[in-house]
Short mmCIF file of C-alpha atoms and ligand atoms in Angstrom, two decimals:
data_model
loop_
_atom_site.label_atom_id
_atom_site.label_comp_id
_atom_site.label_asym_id
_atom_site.label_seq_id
_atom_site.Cartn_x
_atom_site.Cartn_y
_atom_site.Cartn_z
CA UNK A 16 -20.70 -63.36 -68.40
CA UNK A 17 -23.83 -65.76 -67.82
CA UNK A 18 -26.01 -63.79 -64.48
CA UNK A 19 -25.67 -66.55 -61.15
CA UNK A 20 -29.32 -66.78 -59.64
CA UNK A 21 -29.69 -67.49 -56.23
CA UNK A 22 -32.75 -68.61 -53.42
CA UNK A 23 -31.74 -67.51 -50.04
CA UNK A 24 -32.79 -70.42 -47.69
CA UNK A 25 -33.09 -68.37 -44.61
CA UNK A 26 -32.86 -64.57 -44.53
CA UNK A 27 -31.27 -63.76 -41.10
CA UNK A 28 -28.29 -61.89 -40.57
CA UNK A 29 -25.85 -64.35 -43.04
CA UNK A 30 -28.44 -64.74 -45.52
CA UNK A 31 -29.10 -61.01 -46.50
CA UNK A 32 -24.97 -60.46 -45.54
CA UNK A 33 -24.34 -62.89 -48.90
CA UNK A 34 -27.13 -61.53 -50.51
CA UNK A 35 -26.44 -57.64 -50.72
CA UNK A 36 -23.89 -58.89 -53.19
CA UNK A 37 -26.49 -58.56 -55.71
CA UNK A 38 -26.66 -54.62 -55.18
CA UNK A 39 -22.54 -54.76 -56.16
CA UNK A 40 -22.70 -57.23 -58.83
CA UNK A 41 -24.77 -57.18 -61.87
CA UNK A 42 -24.09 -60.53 -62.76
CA UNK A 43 -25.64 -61.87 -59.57
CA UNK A 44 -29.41 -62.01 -59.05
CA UNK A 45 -31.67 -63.43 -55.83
CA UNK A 46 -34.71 -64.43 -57.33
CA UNK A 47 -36.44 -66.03 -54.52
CA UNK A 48 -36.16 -66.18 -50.65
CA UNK A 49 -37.54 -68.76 -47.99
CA UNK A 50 -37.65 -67.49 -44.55
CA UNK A 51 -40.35 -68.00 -41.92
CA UNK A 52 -40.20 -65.50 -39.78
CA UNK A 53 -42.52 -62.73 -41.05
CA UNK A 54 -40.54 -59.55 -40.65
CA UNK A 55 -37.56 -60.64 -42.10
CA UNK A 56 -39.14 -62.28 -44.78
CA UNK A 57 -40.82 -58.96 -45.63
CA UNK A 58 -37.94 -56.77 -45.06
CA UNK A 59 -35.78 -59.12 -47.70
CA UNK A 60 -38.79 -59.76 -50.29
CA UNK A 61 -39.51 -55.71 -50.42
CA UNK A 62 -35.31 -55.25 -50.64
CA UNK A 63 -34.68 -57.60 -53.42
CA UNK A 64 -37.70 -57.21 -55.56
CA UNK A 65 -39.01 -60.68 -55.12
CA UNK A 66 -42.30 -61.23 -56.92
CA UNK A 67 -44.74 -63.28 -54.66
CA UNK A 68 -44.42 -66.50 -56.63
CA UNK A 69 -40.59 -66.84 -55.11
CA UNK A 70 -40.89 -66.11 -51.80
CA UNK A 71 -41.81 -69.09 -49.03
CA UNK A 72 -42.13 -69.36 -45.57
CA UNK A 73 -40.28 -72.98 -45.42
CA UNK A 74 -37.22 -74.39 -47.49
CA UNK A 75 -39.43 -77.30 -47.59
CA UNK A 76 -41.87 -75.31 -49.97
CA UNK A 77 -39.30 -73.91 -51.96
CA UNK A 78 -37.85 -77.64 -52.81
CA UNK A 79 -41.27 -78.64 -54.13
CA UNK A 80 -40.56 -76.34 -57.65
CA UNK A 81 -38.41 -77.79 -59.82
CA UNK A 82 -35.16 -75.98 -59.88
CA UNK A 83 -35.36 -72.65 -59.99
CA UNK A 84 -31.88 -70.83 -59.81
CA UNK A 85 -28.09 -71.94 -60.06
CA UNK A 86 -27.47 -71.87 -56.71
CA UNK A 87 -29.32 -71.84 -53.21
CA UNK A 88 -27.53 -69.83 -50.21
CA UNK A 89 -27.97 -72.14 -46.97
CA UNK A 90 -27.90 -69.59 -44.02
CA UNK A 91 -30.43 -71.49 -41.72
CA UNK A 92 -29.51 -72.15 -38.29
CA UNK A 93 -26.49 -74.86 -37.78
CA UNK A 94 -28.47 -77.76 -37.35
CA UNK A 95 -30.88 -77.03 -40.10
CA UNK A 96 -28.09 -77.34 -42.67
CA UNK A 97 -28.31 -81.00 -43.64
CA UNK A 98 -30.96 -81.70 -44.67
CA UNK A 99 -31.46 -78.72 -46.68
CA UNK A 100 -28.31 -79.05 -48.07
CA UNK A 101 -28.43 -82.66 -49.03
CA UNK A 102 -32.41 -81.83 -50.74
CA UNK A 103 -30.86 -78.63 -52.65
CA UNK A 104 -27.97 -80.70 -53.70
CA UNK A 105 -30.37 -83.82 -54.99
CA UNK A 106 -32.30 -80.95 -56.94
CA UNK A 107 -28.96 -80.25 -58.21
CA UNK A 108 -28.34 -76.48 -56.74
CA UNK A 109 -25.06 -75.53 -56.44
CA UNK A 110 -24.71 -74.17 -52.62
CA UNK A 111 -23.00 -71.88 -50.89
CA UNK A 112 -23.15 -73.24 -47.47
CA UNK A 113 -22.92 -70.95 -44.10
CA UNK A 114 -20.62 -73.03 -41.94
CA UNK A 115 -20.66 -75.29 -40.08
CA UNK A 116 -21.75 -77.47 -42.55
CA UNK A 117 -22.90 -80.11 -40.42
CA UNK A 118 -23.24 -80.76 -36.62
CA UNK A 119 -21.54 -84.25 -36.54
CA UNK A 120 -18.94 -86.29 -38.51
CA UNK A 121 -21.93 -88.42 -40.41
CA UNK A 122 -23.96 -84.75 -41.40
CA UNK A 123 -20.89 -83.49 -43.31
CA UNK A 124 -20.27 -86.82 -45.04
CA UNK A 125 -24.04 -86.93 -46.35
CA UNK A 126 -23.61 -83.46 -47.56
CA UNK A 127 -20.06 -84.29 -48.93
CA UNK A 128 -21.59 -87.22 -50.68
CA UNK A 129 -24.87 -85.58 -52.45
CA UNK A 130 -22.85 -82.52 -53.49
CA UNK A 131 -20.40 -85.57 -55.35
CA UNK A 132 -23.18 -87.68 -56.78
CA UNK A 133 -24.88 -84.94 -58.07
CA UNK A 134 -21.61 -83.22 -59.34
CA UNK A 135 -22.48 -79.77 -57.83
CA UNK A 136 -20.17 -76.93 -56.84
CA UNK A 137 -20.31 -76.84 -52.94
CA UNK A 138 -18.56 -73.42 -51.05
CA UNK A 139 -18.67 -73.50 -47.69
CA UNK A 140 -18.31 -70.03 -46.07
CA UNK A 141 -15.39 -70.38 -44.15
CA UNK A 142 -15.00 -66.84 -45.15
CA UNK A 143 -11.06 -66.43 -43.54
CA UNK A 144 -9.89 -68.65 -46.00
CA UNK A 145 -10.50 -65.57 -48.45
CA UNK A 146 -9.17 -63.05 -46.01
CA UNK A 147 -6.17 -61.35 -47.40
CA UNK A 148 -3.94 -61.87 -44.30
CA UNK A 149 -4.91 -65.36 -44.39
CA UNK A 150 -3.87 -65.87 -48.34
CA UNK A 151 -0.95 -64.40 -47.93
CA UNK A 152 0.06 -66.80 -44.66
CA UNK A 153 -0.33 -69.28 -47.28
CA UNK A 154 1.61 -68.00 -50.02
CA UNK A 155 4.77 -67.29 -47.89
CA UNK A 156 4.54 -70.48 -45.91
CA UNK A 157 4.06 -72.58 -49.63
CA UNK A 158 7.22 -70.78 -50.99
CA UNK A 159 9.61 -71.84 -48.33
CA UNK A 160 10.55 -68.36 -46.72
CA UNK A 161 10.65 -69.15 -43.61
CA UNK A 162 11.70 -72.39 -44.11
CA UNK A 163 9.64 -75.70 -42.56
CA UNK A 164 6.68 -74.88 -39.97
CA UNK A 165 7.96 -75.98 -36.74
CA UNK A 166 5.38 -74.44 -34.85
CA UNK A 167 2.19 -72.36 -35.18
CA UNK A 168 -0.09 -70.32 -32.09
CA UNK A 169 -3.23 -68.95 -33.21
CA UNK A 170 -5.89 -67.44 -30.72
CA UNK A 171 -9.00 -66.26 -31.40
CA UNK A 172 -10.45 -63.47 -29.00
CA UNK A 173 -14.15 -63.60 -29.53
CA UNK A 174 -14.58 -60.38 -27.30
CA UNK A 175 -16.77 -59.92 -23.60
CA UNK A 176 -19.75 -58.54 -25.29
CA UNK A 177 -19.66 -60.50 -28.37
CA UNK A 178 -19.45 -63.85 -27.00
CA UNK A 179 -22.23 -62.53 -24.08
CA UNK A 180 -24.32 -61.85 -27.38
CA UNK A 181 -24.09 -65.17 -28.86
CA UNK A 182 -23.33 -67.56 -26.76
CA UNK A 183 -24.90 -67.07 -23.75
CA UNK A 184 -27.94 -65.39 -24.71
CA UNK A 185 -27.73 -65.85 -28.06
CA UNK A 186 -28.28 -68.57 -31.16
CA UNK A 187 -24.89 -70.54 -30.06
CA UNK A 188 -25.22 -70.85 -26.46
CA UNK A 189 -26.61 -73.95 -26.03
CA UNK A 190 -24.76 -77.54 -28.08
CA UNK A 191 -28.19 -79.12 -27.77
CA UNK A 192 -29.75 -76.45 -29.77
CA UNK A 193 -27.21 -75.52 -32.01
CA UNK A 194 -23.20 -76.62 -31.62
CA UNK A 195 -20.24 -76.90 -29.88
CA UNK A 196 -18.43 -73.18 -29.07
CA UNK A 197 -15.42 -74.66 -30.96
CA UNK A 198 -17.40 -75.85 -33.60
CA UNK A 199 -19.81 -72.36 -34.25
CA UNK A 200 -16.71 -70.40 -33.45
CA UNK A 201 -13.52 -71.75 -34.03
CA UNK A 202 -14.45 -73.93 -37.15
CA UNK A 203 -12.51 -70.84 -39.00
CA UNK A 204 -9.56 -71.05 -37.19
CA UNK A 205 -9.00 -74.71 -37.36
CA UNK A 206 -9.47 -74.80 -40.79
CA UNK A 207 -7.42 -71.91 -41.38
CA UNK A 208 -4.72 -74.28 -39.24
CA UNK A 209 -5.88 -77.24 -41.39
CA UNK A 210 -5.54 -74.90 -44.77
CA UNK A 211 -1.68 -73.10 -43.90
CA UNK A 212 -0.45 -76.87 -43.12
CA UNK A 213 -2.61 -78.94 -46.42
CA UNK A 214 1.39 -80.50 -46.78
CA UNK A 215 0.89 -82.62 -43.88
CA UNK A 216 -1.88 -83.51 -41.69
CA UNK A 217 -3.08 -83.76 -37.83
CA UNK A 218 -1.91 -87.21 -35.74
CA UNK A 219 -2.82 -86.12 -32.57
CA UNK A 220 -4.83 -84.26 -30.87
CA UNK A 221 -5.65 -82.90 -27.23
CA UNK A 222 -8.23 -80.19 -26.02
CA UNK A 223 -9.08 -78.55 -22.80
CA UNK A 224 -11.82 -75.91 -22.24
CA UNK A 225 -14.47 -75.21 -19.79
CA UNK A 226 -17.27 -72.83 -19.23
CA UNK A 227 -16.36 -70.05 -16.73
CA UNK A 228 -18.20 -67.11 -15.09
CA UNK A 229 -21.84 -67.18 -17.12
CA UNK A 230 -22.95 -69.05 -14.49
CA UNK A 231 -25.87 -69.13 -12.19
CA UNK A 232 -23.33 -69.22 -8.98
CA UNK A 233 -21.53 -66.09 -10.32
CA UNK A 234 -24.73 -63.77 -10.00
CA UNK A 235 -23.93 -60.96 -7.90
CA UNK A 236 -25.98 -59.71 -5.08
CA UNK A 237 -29.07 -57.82 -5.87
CA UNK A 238 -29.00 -58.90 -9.73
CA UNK A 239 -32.44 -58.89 -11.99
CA UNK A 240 -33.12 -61.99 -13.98
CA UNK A 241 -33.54 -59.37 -16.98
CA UNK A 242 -30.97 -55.89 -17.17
CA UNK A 243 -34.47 -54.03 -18.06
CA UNK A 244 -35.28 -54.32 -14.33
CA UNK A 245 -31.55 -54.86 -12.58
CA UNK A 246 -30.35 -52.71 -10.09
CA UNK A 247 -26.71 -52.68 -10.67
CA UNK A 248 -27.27 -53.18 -14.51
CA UNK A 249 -24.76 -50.05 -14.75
CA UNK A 250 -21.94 -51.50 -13.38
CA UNK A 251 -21.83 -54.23 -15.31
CA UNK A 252 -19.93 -55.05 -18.53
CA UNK A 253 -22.65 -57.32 -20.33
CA UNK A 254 -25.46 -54.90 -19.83
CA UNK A 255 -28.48 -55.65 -22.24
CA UNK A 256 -29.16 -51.90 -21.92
CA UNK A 257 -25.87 -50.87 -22.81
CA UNK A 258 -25.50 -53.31 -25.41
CA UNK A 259 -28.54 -53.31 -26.72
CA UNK A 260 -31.00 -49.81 -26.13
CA UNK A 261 -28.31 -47.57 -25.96
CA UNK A 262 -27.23 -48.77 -29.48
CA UNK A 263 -30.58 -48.04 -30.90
CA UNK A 264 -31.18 -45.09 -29.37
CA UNK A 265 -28.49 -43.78 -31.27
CA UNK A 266 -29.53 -44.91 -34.33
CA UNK A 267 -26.71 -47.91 -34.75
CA UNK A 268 -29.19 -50.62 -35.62
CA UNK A 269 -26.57 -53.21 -37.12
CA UNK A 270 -25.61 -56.11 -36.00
CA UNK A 271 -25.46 -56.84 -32.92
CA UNK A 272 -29.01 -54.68 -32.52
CA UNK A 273 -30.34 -55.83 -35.94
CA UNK A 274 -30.78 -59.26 -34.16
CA UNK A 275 -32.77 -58.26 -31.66
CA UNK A 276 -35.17 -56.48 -34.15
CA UNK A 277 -35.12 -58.83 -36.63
CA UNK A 278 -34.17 -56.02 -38.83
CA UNK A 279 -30.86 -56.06 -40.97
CA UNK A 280 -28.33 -53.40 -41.66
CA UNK A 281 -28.60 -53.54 -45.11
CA UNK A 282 -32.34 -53.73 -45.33
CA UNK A 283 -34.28 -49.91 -45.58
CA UNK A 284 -35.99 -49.66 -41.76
CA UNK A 285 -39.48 -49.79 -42.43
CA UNK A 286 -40.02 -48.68 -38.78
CA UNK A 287 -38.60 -44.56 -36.94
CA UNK A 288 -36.14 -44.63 -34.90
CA UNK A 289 -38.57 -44.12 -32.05
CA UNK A 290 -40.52 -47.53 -32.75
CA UNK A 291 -37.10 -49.32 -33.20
CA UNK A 292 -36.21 -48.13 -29.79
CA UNK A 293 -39.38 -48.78 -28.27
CA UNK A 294 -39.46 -52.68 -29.72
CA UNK A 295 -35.92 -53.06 -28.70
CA UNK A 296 -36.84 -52.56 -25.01
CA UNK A 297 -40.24 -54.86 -25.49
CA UNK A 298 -37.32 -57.51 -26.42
CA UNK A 299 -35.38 -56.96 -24.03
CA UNK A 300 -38.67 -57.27 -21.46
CA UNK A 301 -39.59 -60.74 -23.08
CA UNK A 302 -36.98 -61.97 -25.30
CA UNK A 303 -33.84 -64.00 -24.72
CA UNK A 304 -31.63 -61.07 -25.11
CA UNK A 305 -32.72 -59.29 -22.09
CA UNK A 306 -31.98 -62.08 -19.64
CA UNK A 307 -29.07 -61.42 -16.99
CA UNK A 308 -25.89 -63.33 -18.43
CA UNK A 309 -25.70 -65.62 -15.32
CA UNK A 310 -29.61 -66.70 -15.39
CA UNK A 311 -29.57 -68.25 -18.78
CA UNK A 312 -29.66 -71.93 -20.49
CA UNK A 313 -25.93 -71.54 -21.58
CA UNK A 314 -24.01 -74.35 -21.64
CA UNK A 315 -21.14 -73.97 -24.35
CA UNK A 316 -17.19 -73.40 -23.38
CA UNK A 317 -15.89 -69.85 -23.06
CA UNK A 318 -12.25 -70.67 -22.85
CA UNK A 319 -11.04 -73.59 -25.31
CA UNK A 320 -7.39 -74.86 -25.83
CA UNK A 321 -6.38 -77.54 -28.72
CA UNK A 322 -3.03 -78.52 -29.22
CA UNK A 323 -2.48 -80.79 -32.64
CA UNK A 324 0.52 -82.52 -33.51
CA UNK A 325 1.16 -82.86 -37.24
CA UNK A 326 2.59 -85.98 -38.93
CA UNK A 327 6.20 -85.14 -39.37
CA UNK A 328 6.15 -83.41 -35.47
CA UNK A 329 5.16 -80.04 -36.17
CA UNK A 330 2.70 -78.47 -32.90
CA UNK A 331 0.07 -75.81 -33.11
CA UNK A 332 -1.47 -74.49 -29.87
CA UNK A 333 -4.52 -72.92 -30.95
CA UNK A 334 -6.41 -70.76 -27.83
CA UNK A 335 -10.39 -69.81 -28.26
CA UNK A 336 -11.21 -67.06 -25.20
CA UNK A 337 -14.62 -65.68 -24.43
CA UNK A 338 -13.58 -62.00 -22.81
CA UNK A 339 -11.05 -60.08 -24.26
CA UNK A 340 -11.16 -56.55 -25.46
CA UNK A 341 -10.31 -57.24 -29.17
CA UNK A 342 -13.81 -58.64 -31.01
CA UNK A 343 -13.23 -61.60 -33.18
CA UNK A 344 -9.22 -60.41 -34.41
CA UNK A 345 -7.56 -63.53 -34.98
CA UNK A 346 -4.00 -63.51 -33.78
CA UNK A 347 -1.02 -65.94 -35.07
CA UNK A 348 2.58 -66.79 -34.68
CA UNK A 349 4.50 -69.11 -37.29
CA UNK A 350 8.02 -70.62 -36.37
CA UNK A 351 10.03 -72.07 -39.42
CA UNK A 352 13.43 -72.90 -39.59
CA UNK A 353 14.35 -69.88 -41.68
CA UNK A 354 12.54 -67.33 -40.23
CA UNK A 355 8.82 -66.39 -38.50
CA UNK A 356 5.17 -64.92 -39.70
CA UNK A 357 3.11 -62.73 -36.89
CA UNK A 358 -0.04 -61.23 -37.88
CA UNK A 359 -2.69 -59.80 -36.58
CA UNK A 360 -5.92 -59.82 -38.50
CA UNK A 361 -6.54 -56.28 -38.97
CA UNK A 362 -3.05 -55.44 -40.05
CA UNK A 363 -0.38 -56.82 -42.20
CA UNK A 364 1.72 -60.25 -41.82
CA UNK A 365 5.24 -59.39 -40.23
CA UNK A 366 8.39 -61.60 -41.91
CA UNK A 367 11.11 -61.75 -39.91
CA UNK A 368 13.93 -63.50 -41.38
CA UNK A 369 16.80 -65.30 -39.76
CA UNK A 370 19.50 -64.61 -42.33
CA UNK A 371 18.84 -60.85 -43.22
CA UNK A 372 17.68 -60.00 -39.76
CA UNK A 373 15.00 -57.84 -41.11
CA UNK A 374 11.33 -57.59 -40.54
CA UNK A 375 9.02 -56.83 -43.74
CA UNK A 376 5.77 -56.27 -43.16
CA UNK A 377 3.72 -57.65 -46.00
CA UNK A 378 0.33 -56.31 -47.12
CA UNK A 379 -2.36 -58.67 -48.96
CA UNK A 380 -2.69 -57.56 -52.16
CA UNK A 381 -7.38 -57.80 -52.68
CA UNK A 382 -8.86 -54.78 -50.87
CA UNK A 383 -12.71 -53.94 -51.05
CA UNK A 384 -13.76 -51.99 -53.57
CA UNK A 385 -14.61 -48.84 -52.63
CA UNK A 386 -18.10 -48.39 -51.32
CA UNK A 387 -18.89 -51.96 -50.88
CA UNK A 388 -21.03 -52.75 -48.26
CA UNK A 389 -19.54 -56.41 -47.63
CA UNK A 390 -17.50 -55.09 -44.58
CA UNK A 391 -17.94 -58.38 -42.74
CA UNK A 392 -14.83 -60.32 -41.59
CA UNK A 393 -12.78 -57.29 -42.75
CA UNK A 394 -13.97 -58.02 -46.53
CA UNK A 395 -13.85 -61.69 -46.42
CA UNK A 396 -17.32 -62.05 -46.71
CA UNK A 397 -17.15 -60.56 -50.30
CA UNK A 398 -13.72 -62.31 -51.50
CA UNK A 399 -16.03 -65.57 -50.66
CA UNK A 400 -19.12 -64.60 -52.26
CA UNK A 401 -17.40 -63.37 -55.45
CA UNK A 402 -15.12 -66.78 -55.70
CA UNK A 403 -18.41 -68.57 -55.59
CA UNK A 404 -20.34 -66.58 -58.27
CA UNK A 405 -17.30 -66.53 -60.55
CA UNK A 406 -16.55 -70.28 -59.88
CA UNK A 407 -20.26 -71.27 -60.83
CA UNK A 408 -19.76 -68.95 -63.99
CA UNK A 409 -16.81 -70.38 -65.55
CA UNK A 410 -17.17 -73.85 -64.08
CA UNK A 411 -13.39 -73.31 -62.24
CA UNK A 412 -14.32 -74.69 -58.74
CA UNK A 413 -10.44 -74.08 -57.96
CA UNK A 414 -11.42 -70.36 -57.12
CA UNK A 415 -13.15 -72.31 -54.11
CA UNK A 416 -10.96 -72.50 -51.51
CA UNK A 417 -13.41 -73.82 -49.23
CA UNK A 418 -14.75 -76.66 -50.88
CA UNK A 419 -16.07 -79.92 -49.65
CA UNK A 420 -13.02 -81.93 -48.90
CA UNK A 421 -10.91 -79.05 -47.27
CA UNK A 422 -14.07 -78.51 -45.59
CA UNK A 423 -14.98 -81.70 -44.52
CA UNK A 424 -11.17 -82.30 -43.57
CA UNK A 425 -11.29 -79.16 -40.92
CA UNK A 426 -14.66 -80.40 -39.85
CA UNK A 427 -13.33 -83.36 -38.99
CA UNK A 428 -10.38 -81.87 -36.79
CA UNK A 429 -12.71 -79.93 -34.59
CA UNK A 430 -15.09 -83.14 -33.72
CA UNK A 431 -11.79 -84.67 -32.80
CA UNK A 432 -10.72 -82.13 -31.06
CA UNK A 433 -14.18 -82.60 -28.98
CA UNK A 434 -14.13 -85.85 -28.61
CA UNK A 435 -10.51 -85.32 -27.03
CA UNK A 436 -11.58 -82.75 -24.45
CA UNK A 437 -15.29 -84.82 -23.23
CA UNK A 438 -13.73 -88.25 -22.94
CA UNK A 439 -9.76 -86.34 -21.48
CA UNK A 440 -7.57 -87.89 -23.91
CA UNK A 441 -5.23 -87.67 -26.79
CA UNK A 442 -7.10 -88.53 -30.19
CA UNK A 443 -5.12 -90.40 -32.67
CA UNK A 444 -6.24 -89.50 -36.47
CA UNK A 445 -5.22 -91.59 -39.23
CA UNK A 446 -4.27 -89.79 -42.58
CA UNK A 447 -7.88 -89.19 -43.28
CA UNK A 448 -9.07 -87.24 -39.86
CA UNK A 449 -10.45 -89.94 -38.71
CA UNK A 450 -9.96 -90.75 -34.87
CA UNK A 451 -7.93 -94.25 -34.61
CA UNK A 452 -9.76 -96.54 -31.90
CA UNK A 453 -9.17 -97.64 -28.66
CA UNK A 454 -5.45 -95.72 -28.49
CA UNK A 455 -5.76 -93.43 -25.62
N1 NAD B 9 -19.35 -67.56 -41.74
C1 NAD B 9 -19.43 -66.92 -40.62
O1 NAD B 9 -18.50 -66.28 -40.19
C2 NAD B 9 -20.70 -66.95 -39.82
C3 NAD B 9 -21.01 -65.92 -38.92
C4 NAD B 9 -22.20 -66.01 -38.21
C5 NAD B 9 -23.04 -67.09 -38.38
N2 NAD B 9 -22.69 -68.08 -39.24
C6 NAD B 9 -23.57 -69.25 -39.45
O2 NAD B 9 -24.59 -68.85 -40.35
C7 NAD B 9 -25.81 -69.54 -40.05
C8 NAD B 9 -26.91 -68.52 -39.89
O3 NAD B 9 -26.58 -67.62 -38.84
P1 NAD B 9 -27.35 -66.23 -38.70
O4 NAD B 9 -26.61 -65.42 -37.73
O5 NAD B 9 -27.66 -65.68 -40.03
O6 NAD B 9 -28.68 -66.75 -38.03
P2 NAD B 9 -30.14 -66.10 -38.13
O7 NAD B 9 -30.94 -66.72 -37.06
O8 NAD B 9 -30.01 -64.61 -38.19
O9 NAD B 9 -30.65 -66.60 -39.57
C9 NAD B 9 -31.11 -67.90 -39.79
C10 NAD B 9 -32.45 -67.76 -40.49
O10 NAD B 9 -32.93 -69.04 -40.93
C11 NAD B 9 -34.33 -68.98 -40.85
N3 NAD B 9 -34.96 -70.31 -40.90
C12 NAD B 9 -35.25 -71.14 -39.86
N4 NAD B 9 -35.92 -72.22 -40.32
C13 NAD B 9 -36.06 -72.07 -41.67
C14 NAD B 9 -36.68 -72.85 -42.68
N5 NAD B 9 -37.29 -74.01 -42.38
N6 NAD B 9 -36.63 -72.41 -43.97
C15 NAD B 9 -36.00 -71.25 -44.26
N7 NAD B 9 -35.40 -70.45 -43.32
C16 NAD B 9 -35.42 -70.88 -42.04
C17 NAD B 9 -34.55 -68.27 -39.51
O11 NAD B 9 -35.87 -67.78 -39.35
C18 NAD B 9 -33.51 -67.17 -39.58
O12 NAD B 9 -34.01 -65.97 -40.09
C19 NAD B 9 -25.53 -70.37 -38.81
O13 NAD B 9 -25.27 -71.69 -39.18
C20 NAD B 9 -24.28 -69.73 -38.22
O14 NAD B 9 -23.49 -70.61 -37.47
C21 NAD B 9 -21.57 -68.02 -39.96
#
């Protein structure tokens, strides 16, 4: 099989997640990197063998070669993704694209568009779409065993410490500087919504949500504006300290801790143990991840309801919620006529069916293989990254599920879904996603 090169255009925590592929799979090769914060550029460069000639501070550098691999891997912040992807795509790159693809409606559509015109193979990671649990939702609902969808709830728990990591001190806290909660979050879940029901499509569509508790007016008595220098820091739940310090300390520098270091899990530390720890608590002195969760610039929703009506009448009630014990473990409900699918994400997808009476529990068929690294989203992140290399191999874009028009499609649902919840109405699509006017 021809070997898939690939430039990593931004080598933060997604970046060198895609890229440790390489290490499992000889026919996949990073040749060059463009990242400008030093550390992690160094880290990545020394990991991957990249000779000095490949490695740049700035996509923007990178774009003046002429082409040099089959594919560049977009994991820059959200709203750095355009116009990257629409210059890559012009230099005719195939891309594997970290979601969201774009912030807005028009974004997607340009990237759509250049990814057409220049007839390149776009895969967007919506990495549940390759989750095994997910596939096989598909499967059973596509062969007709529990009859027609009548119904579907889905929730997504994004867990207390998790979502205080990210979106309240972290990268996705803020829509101005990066995106909506439902958008950065939930872009998964829609689309896996969007991707169980591709026989129909969304009419209508409502959503409420707010932002509770990570609030200045919810900061208790006698709270620091940092944990580092808090007096009740120990009795509370989103301690920096605890999240954070205590992590490193004992030597468990992944995610959520490589963040703070700008160090990544699958990178060799160049730094002890002891200088980890100590630059961890210089962070968490200085940096945003230190501040006290009800002192920061957060302003995204950390409890989000959308309820969609599909053409033909079917409802879905889909529930995004900030602070729950389970991190990021999608949970789902389908109601046919015949019979019903539960799952949970980290275990197999029940069957109950009306006639028999009997519950099968059904186990998706692609594991890891042993010893892989690519862990994330319970393996998903590998199903997606292999689908992409073999799909730019053979040419077969169908072993894309996430493509651009499924992706643009689900894209499209959650900026409807917005614009229901700021202006408090029911959004109308037409057949296309697109939000029929003045009906309210
Ligand atoms: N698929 C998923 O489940 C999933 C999970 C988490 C994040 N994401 C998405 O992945 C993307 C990246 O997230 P992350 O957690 O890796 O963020 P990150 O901040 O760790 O990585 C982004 C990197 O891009 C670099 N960068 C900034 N400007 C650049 C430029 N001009 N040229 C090259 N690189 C540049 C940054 O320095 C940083 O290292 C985001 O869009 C995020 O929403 C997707």
């Amino acid at each position: 099989m021809k070997k898939v090169t690939a430039i990593v255009i931004g080598a933060g925590n997604r970046g060198n997640n895609y890229a440790i592929y390489s290490k499992e799979c000889p026919d996949f090769e990073i040749i060059g990197v463009a990242e400008p914060r030093e550390r992690p550029r160094n880290l990545f460069k020394k990991f991957y063998e990249i000779p000095d000639d490949m490695v740049f501070k700035d996509w923007r550098e990178a774009i003046k070669l002429k082409k040099c691999s089959d594919v560049a891997i977009i994991t820059m912040q959200d709203r750095l993704h355009k116009e990257a992807a629409v210059a890559f795509a012009n230099q005719k790159y195939n891309l594997l694209l970290e979601k969201p693809m774009g912030v807005s409606a028009s974004e997607c559509e340009e990237i759509v568009s250049a990814c057409k015109e220049n007839d390149v193979i776009l895969a967007v990671c919506h990495v549940l779409r390759y989750a095994p649990q997910a596939r096989k939702i598909k499967e059973l609902i596509a062969s007709g065993v529990i009859g027609d969808v009548m119904n579907i709830q889905h929730i997504e728990p994004v867990g207390y410490w998790h979502y205080a990591h990210s979106y309240v001190r972290g990268n996705w806290r803020n829509e101005a500087l990066s995106s909506s909660s439902l958008l950065a979050k939930s872009c998964h879940d829609i689309d896996l919504i969007n991707y169980w029901m591709s026989h129909t499509y969304v009419d209508k569509v409502t959503s409420f949500g707010s932002l509770s508790h990570f609030k200045k007016e919810n900061k208790p008595e006698g709270a620091g504006s940092r944990c580092v220098d808090c007096s009740i820091e120990d009795k509370c739940p989103y301690s920096a300290k605890a999240l954070y310090l205590e992590r490193a300390k004992q030597g468990n520098l992944g995610w959520p801790v490589s963040v703070v270091t700008e160090g990544y899990e699958n990178v060799e530390s160049t730094k002890d143990l002891e200088d980890i720890v100590k630059d961890v608590q210089q962070k968490l002195e200085t940096g945003p991840y230190g501040r006290c969760v009800y002192d920061c610039d957060n302003d995204v929703m950390s409890q989000q309801v959308v309820n969609l009506q599909f053409k033909e009448g079917q409802t879905c009630s889909f529930t995004m919620v900030a602070c729950t014990q389970k991190i990021c473990v999608r949970s789902t409900k389908i109601f046919g006529s015949m019979g019903q699918l539960t799952c949970d994400f980290d275990g197999p997808v029940y069957h109950f069916d009306f006639n028999t009476k009997i519950t099968t529990p059904l186990y998706a068929e692609e594991y890891l293989p042993s010893g892989s690294k690519m862990t994330g989203h319970d393996g998903a992140d590998y199903h997606l990254i292999k689908a992409f290399v073999e799909a730019i191999q053979t040419g077969d874009r169908s072993k894309i599920l996430s493509g651009p028009d499924e992706t643009l499609s689900s894209h499209l649902l959650v900026f409807a879904a917005e614009l229901a919840r700021k202006e408090n109405r029911v959004v109308n699509l037409d057949q296309n996603g697109r939000p029929i006017s003045n009906v309210h």
